[in-house]
Each structure stands twice: as C-alpha cells, then as structure tokens.
PDB file of C-alpha atoms in Angstrom:
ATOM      1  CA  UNK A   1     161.318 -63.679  70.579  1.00  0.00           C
ATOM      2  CA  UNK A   2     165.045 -64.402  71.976  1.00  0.00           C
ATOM      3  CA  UNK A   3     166.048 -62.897  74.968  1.00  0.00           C
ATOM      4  CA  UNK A   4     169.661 -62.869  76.253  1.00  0.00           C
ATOM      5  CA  UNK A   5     169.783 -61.865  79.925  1.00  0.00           C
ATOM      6  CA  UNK A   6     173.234 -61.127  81.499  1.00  0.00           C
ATOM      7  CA  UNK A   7     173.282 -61.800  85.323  1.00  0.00           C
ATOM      8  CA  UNK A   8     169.688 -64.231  84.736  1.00  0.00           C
ATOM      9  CA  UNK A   9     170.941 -65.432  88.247  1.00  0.00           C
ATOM     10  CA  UNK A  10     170.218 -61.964  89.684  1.00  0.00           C
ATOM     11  CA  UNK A  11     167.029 -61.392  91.879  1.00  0.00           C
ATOM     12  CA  UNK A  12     165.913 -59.115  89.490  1.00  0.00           C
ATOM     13  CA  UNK A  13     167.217 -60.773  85.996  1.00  0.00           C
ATOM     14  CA  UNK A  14     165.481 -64.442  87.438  1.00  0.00           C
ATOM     15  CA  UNK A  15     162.112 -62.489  87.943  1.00  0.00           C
ATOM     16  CA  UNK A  16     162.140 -60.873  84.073  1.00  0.00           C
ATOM     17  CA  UNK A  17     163.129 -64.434  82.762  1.00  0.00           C
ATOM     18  CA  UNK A  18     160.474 -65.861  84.638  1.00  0.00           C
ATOM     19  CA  UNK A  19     157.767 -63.612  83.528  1.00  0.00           C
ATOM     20  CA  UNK A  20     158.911 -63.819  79.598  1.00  0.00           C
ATOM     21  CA  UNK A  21     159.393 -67.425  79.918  1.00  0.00           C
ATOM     22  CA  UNK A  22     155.804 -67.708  80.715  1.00  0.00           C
ATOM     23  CA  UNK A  23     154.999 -65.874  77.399  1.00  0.00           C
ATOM     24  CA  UNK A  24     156.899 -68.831  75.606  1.00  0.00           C
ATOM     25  CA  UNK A  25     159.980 -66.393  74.709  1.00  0.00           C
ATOM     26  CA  UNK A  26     163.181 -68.303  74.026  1.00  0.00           C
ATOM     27  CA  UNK A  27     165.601 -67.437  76.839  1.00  0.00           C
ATOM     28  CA  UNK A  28     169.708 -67.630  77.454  1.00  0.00           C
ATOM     29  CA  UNK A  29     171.667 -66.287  80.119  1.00  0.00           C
ATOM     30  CA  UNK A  30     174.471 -66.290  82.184  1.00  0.00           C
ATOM     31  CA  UNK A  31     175.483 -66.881  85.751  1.00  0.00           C
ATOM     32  CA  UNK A  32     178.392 -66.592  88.085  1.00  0.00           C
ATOM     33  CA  UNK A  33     177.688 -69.227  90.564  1.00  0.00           C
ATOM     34  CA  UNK A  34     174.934 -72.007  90.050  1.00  0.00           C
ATOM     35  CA  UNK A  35     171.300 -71.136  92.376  1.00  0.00           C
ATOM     36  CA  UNK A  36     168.141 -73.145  92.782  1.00  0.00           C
ATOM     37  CA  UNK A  37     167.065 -69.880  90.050  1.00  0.00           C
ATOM     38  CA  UNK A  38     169.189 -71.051  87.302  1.00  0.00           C
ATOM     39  CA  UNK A  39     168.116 -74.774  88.017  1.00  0.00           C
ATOM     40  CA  UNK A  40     164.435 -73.962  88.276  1.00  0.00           C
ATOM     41  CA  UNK A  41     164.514 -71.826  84.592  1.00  0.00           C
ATOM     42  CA  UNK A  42     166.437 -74.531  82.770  1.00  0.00           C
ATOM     43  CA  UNK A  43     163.904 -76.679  84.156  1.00  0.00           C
ATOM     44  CA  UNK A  44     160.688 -74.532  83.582  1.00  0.00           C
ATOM     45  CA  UNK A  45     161.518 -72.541  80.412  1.00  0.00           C
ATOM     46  CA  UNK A  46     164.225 -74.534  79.108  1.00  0.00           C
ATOM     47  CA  UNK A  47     166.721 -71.406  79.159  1.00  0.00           C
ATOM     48  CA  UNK A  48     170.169 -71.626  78.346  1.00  0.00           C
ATOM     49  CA  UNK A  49     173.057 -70.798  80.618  1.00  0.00           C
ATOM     50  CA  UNK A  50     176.750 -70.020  80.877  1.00  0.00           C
ATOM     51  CA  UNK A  51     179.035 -69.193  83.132  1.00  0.00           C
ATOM     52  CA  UNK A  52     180.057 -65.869  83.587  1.00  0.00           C
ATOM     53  CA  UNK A  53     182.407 -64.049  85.719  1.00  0.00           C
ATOM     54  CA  UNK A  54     182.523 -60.403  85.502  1.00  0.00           C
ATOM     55  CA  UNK A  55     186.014 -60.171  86.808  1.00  0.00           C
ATOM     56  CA  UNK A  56     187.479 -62.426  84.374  1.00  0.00           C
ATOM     57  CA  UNK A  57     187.735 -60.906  81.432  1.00  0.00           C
ATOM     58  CA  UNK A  58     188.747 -64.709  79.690  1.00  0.00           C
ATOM     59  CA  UNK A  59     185.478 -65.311  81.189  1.00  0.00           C
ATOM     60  CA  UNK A  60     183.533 -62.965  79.609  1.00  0.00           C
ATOM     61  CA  UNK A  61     184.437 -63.598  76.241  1.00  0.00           C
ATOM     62  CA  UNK A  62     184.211 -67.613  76.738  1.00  0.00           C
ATOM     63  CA  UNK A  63     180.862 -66.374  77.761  1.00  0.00           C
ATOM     64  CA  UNK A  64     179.799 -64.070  74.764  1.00  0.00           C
ATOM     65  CA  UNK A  65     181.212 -66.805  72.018  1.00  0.00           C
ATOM     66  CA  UNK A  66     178.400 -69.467  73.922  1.00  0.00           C
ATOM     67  CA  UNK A  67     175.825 -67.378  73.801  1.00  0.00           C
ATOM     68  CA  UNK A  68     176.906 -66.373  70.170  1.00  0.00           C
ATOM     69  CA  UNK A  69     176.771 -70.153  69.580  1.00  0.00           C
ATOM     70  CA  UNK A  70     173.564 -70.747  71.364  1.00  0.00           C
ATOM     71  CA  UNK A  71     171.434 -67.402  70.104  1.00  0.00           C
ATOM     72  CA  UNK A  72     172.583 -66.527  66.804  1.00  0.00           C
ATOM     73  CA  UNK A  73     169.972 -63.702  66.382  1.00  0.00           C
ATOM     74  CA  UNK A  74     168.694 -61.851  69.899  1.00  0.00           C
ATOM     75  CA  UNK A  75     166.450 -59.364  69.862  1.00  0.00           C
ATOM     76  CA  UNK A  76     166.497 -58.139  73.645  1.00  0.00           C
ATOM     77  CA  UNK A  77     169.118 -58.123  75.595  1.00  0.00           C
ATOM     78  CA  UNK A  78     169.705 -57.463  79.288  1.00  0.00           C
ATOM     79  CA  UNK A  79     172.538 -56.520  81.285  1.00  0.00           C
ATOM     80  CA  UNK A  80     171.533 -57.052  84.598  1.00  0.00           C
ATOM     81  CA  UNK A  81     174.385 -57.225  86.869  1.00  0.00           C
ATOM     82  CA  UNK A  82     175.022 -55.186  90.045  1.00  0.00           C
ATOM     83  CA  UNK A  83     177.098 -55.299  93.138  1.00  0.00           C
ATOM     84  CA  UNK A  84     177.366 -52.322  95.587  1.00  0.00           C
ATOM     85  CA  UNK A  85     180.817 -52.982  96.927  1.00  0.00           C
ATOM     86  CA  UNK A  86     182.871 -51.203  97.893  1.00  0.00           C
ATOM     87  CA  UNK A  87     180.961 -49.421 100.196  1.00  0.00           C
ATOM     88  CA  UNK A  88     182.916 -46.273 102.024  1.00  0.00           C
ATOM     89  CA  UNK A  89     184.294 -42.827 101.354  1.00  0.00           C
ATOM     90  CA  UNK A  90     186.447 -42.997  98.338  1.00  0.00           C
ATOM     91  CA  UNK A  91     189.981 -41.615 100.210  1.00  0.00           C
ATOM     92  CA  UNK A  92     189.167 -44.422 102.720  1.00  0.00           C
ATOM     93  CA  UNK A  93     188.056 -47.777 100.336  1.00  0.00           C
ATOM     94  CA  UNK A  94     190.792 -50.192  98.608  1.00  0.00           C
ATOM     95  CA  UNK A  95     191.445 -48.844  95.428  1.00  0.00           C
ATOM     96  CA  UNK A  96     191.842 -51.991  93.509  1.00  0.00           C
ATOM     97  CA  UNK A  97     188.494 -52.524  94.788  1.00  0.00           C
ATOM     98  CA  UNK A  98     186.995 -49.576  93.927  1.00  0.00           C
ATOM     99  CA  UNK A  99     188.264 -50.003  90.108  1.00  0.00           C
ATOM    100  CA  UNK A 100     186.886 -53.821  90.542  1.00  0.00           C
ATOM    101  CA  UNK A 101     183.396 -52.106  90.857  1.00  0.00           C
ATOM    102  CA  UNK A 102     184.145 -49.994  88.116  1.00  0.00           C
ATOM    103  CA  UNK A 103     184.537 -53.099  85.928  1.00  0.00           C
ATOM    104  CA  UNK A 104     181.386 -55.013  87.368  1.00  0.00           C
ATOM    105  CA  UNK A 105     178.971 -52.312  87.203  1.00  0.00           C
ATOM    106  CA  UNK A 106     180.260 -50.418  83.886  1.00  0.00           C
ATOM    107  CA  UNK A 107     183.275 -52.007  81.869  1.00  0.00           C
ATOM    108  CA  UNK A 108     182.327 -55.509  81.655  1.00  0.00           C
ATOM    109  CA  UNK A 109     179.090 -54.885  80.798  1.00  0.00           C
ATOM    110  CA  UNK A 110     179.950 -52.642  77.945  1.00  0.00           C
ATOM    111  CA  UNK A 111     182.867 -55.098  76.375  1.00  0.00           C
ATOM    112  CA  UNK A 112     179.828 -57.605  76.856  1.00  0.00           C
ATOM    113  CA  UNK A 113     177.322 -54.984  74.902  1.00  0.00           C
ATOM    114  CA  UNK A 114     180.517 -54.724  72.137  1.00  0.00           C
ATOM    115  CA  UNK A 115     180.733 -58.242  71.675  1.00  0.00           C
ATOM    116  CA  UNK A 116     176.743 -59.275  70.796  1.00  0.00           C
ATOM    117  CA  UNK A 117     176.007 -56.215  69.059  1.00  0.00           C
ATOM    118  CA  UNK A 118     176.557 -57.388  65.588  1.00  0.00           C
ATOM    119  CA  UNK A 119     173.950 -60.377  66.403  1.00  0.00           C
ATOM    120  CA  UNK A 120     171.283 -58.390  67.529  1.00  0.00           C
ATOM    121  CA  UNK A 121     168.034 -58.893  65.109  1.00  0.00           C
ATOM    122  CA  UNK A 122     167.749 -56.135  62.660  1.00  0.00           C
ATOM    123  CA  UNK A 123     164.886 -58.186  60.744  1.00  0.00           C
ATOM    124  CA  UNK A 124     162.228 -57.957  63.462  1.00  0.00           C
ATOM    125  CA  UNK A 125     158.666 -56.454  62.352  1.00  0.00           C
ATOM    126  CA  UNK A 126     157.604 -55.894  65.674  1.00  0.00           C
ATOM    127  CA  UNK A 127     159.936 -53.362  66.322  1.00  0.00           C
ATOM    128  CA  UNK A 128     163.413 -52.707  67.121  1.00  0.00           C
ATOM    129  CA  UNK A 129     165.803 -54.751  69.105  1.00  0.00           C
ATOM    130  CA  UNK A 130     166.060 -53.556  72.409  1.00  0.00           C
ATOM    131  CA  UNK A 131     169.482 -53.245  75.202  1.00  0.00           C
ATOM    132  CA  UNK A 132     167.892 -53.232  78.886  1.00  0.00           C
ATOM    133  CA  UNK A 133     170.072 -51.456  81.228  1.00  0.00           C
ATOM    134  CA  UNK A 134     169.782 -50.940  84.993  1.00  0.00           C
ATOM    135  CA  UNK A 135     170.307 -47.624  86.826  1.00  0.00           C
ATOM    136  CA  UNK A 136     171.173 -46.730  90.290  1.00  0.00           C
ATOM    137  CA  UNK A 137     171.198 -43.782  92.594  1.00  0.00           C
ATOM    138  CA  UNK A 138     172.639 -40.280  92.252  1.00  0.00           C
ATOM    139  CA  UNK A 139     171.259 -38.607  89.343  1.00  0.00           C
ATOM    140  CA  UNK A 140     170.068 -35.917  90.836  1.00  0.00           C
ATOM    141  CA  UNK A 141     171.956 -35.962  94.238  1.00  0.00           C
ATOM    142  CA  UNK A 142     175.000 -37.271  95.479  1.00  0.00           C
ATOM    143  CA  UNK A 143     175.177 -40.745  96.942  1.00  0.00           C
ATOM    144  CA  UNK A 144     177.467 -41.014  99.830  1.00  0.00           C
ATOM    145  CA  UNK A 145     179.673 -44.320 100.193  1.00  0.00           C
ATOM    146  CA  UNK A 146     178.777 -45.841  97.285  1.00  0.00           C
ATOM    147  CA  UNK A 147     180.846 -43.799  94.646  1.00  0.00           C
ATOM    148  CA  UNK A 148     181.995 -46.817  92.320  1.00  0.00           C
ATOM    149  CA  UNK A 149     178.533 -48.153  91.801  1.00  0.00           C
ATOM    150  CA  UNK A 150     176.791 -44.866  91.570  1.00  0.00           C
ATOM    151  CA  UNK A 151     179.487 -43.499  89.074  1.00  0.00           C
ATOM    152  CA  UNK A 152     179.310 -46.616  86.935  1.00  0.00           C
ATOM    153  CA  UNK A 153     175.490 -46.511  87.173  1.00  0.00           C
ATOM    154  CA  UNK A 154     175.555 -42.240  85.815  1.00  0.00           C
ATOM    155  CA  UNK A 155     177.945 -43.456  83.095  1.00  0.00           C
ATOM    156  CA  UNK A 156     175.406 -46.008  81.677  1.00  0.00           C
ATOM    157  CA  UNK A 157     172.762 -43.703  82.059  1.00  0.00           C
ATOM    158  CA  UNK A 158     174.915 -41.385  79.401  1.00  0.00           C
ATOM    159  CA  UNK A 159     176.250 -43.832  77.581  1.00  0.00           C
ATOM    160  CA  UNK A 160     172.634 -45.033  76.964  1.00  0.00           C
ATOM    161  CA  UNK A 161     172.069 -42.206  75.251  1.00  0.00           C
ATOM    162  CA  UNK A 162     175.288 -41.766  73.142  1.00  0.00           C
ATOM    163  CA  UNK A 163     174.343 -45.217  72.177  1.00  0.00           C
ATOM    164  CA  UNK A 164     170.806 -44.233  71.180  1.00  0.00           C
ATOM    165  CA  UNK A 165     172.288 -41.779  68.941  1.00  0.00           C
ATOM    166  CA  UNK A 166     175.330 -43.733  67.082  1.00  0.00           C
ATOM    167  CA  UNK A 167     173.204 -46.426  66.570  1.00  0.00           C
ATOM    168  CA  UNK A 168     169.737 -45.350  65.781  1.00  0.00           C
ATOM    169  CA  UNK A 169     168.485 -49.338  64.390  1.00  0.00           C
ATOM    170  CA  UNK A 170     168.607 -50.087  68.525  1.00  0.00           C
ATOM    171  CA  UNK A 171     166.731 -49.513  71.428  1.00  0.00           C
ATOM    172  CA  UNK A 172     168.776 -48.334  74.758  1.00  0.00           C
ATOM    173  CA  UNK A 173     167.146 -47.775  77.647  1.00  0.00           C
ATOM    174  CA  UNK A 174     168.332 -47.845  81.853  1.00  0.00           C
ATOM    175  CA  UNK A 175     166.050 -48.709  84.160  1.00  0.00           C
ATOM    176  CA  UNK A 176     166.149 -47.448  87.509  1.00  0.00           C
ATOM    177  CA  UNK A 177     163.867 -50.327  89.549  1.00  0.00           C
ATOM    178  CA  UNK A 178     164.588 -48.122  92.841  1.00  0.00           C
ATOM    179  CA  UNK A 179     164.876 -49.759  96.352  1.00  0.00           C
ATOM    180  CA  UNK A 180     164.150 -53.532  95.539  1.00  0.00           C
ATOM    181  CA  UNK A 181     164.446 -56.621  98.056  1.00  0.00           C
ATOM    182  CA  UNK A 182     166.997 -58.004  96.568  1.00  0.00           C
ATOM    183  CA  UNK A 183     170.534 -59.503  97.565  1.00  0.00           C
ATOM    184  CA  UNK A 184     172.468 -56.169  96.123  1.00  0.00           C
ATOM    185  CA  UNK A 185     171.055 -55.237  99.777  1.00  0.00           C
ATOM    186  CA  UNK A 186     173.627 -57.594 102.067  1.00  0.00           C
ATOM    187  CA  UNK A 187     177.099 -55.921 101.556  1.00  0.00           C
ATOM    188  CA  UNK A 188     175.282 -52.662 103.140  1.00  0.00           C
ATOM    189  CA  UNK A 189     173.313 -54.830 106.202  1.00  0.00           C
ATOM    190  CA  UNK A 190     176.744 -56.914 106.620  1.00  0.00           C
ATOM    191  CA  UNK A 191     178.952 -53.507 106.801  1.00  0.00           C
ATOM    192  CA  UNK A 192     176.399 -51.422 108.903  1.00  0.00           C
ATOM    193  CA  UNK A 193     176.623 -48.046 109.890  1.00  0.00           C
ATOM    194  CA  UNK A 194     180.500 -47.944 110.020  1.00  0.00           C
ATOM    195  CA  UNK A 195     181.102 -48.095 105.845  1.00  0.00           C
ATOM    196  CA  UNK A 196     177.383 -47.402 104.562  1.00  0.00           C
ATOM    197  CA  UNK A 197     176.438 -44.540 107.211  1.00  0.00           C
ATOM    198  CA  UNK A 198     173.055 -43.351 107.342  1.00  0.00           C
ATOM    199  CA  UNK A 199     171.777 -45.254 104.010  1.00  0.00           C
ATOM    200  CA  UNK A 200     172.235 -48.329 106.697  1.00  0.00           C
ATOM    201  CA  UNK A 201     169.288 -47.523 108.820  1.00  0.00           C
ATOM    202  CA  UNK A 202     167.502 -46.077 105.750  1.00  0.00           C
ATOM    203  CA  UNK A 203     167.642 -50.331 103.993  1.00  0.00           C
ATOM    204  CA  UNK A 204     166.830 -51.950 107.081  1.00  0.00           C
ATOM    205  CA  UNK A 205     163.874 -49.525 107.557  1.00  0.00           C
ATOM    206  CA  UNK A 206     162.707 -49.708 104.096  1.00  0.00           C
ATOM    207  CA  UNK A 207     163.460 -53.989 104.036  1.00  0.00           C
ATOM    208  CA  UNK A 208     161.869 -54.309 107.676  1.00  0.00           C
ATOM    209  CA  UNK A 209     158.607 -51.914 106.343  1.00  0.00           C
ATOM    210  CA  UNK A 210     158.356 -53.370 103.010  1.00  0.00           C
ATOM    211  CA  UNK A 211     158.947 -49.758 101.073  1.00  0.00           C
ATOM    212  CA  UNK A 212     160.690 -51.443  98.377  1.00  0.00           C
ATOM    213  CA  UNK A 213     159.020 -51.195  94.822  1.00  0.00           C
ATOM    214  CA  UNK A 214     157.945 -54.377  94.254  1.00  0.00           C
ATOM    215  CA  UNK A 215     159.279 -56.632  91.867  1.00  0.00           C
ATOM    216  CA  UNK A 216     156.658 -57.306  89.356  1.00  0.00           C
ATOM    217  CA  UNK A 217     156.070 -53.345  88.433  1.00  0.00           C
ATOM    218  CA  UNK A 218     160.174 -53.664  87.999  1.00  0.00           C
ATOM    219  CA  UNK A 219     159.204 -56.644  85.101  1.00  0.00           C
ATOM    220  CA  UNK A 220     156.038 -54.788  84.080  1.00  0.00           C
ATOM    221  CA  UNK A 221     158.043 -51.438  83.489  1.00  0.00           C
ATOM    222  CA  UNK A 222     161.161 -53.860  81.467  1.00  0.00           C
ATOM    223  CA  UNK A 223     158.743 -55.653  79.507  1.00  0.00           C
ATOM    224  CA  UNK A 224     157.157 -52.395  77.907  1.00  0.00           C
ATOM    225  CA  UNK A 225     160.311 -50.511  77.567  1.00  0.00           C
ATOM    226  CA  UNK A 226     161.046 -53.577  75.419  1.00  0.00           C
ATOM    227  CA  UNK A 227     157.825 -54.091  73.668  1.00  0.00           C
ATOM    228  CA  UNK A 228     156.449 -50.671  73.359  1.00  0.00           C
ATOM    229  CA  UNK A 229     155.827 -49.330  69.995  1.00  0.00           C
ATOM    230  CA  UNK A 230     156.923 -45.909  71.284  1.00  0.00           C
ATOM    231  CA  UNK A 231     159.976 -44.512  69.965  1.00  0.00           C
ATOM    232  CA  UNK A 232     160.286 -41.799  72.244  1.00  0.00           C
ATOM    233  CA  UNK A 233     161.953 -44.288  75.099  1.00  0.00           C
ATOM    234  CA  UNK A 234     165.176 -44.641  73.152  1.00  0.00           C
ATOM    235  CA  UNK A 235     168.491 -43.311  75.468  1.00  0.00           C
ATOM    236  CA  UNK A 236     166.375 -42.414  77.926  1.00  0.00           C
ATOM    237  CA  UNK A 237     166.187 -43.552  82.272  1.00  0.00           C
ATOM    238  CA  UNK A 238     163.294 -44.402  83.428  1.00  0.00           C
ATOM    239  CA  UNK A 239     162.140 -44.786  87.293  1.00  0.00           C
ATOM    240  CA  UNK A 240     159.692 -47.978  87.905  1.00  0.00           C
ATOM    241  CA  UNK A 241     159.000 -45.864  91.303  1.00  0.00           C
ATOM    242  CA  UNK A 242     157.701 -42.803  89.768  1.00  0.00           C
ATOM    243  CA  UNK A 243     156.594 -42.838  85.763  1.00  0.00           C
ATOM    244  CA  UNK A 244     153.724 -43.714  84.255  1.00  0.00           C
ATOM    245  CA  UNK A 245     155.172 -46.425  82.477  1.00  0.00           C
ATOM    246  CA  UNK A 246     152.699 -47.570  79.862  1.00  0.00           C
ATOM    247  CA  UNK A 247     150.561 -44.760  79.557  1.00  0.00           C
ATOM    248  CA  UNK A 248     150.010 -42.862  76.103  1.00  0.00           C
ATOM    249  CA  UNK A 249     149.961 -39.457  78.405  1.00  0.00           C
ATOM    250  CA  UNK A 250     153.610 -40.487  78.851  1.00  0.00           C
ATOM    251  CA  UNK A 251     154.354 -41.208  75.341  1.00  0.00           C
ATOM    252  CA  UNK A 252     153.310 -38.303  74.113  1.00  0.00           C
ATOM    253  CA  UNK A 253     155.396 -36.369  76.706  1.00  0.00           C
ATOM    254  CA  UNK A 254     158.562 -38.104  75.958  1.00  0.00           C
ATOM    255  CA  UNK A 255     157.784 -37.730  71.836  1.00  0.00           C
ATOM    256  CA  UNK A 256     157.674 -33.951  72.587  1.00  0.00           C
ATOM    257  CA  UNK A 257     160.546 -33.577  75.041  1.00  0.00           C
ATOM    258  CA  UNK A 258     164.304 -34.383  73.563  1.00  0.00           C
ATOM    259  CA  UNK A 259     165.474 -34.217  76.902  1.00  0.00           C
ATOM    260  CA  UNK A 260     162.990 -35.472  79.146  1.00  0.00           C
ATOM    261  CA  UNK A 261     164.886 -38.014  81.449  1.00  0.00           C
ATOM    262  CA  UNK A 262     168.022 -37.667  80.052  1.00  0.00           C
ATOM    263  CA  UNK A 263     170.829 -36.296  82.212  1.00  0.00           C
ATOM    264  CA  UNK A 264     171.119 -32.460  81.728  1.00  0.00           C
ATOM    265  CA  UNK A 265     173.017 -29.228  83.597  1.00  0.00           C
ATOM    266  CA  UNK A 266     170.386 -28.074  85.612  1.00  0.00           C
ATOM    267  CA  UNK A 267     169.410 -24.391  85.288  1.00  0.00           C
ATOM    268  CA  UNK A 268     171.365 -24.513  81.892  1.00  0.00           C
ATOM    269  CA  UNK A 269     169.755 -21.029  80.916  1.00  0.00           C
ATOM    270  CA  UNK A 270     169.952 -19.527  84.021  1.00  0.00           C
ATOM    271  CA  UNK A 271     171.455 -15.138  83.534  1.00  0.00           C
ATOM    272  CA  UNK A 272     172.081 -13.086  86.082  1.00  0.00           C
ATOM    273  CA  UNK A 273     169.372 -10.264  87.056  1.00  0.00           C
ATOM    274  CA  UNK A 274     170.642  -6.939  85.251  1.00  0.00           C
ATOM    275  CA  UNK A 275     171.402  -4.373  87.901  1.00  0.00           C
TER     276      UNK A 275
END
C-alpha cells in the first residue's frame, strides 16, 4: 500500500503515518518546516519527505514532481493541512490574509489534488484509491471569526462530492476529526478573546478538561474510510465525534441514503399551510 500524506508534519497527519507505518505501508509526505515528527518517521518507517510550502506556489509543484518521482503509483492520499488564521470578523481582518487562508486551507490543496491525480492506482484489487480530506466547523451553523478557514473547509466538503461524482474510479471523503489537541489550537490561545471571542474560552476549557476527541479514533475513523469495502462513503463528511464509523448499521444507512452527510438546503420541501 503507498500512502502520500500532505502536511505528514501535522499533529494529526504524523499520528495517521505513524499508525500505517506500523502496518508496513510505504509512506511519503511533505513538510513545511523540519520537526522531531518528520525525523522520527524517516527514521521509524523509512517515509519519504519534501518540502512543501503552501504559499509558494513554485513550491508546491517542486513538491508534487518529488513525490511524482518518489511514488509513481499512490493509492491513498491525504491532504492534511490546516491553519486557522486569520482569526477576526471579516470587515475587520487583513484581506491579503484572509485570501492567504483561502489558499492554505482550499486552493493549494486542490492544485496539489490536480497534480497527483493521474498517478493514483487504478489497478488495486482491494478497492479503490482513496483522497482523505479534513473538515472543519460550520456546516450546520455559522462560525464566528474564523470565516476563511470555515469557508475553505464547506468548499471541500462540496467539492468532495462533485469530485465523487466526475470521477467515480476514486474515493473522496472529508473528515471532520472535531476539537483535537493539536497546534491548529495556538493562533486562537495567542489572540485571546479580542480576535477569537467566545470560541477562546470555549478551547482553553475544552484543552484544560481534555474534551477533545482523541487522536487515535481520528486515525481509526481515516483508516476505515480508506480501507472499507463500503461504497456508500464516497463524497460524503464524516464526524469522528459522532458516527458510528465502522459499523455495518452505518453502512447500510449511508447505501440507502444519497444524501446522508452531504451538504443539503435544509427544509428543502418545506410549503406553506393552505389557508
């Protein structure tokens, strides 16, 4: 199995290759800025790594032709990468900023998508290759302060589903791993109150009480998405926090519901009461 993991540096992409590295998986991945993470995977797995900075597009594709080079033939990949900032109302944030965001959480990741398509494996008989998204916030409320992230974050969750049907050989799926102790977490604690408002108190309570979902159900719920004979998962966002991930009762729900987790108009049939 070949694994390509985009942000592998991440809290949360370090954890997956961890756990599929200890199922003998071959790994690459990239990373912005070298960690005792990427040292101790190179070291442990063997995985591969490039550089890879999100905001420089020259960088990206330096980084997609290595891992071209390196993993001729993937058959998962994820696209782990995540930063919060900036954090504020949007009439009060930098714009150039706010479109940076835009390009870290949605862009980049889908010019990176673009570019390894064509090498994803096609000739697997376990099952199909698989994309690994990551959701956020705000799918069924709206997310004050953070509107670049969360807006990127909705857009993937669609565009894992227009993706799921223009390409039907392919797995898509977003993942939404819910509040996770990670390092996404410091640009809200370093802000405070004044740029994050009440969603402030809410991650130090939640950090400080440990009511974060904890970080192997996050790999448990990314490793079946990816494994999982089920076709019924394809385009679809799934919440670590609160689906039974792994259970036929849920595959049977989602091979009978088109729409189940998908994002919809709510009340889409709603008429008015005839007078």
């Amino acid at each position: 199995m070949n694994a390509i993991i985009i942000s592998a540096s991440s809290d949360i992409g370090a954890a997956i290759a961890q756990e599929w590295g200890l199922k003998g998986w071959n790994l690459f991945g990239t990373y912005r800025t070298p960690s005792p993470a990427v040292t101790a995977l190179a070291a442990n797995f063997q995985m591969q790594f490039v550089e890879c900075d999100l905001l420089d597009v020259d960088s990206v594709e330096s980084a997609c032709c290595s891992l071209t080079m390196l993993c001729s033939s993937w058959d998962i990949l994820v696209i782990a990468p995540g930063n919060l900032e900036p954090i504020g109302d949007f009439q009060n944030v930098d714009f150039d900023s706010w479109e940076a965001g835009l390009q870290i959480n949605l862009l980049r990741q889908l010019r990176i998508l673009h570019r390894l398509l064509p090498y994803r494996n096609l000739q697997a008989q376990f099952a199909e290759p698989c994309v690994l998204f990551f959701a956020g916030g705000g799918t069924n409320n709206a997310v004050l302060h953070y509107s670049s992230y969360t807006l990127s974050k909705i857009a993937l969750t669609k565009m894992c589903e227009l993706l799921d049907a223009e390409i039907p050989d392919t797995r898509f799926v977003i993942v939404g791993p819910g509040c996770v102790n990670t390092k996404i977490h410091e640009p809200t604690l370093r802000l405070g109150t004044k740029a994050a408002g009440l969603n402030y108190q809410r991650t130090v309570e939640r950090l400080n009480n440990n009511e974060c979902t904890p970080m192997k159900e996050v790999v448990e719920c990314c490793t079946w998405l990816a494994t999982t004979s089920c076709k019924g998962v394809r385009g679809r966002n799934f919440s670590v926090a609160s689906d039974r991930y792994g259970s036929s009762v849920l595959e049977d729900a989602l091979n009978s519901d088109i729409d189940m987790y998908k994002l919809r108009r709510h009340k889409n049939s709603w008429m008015p009461v005839t007078e």
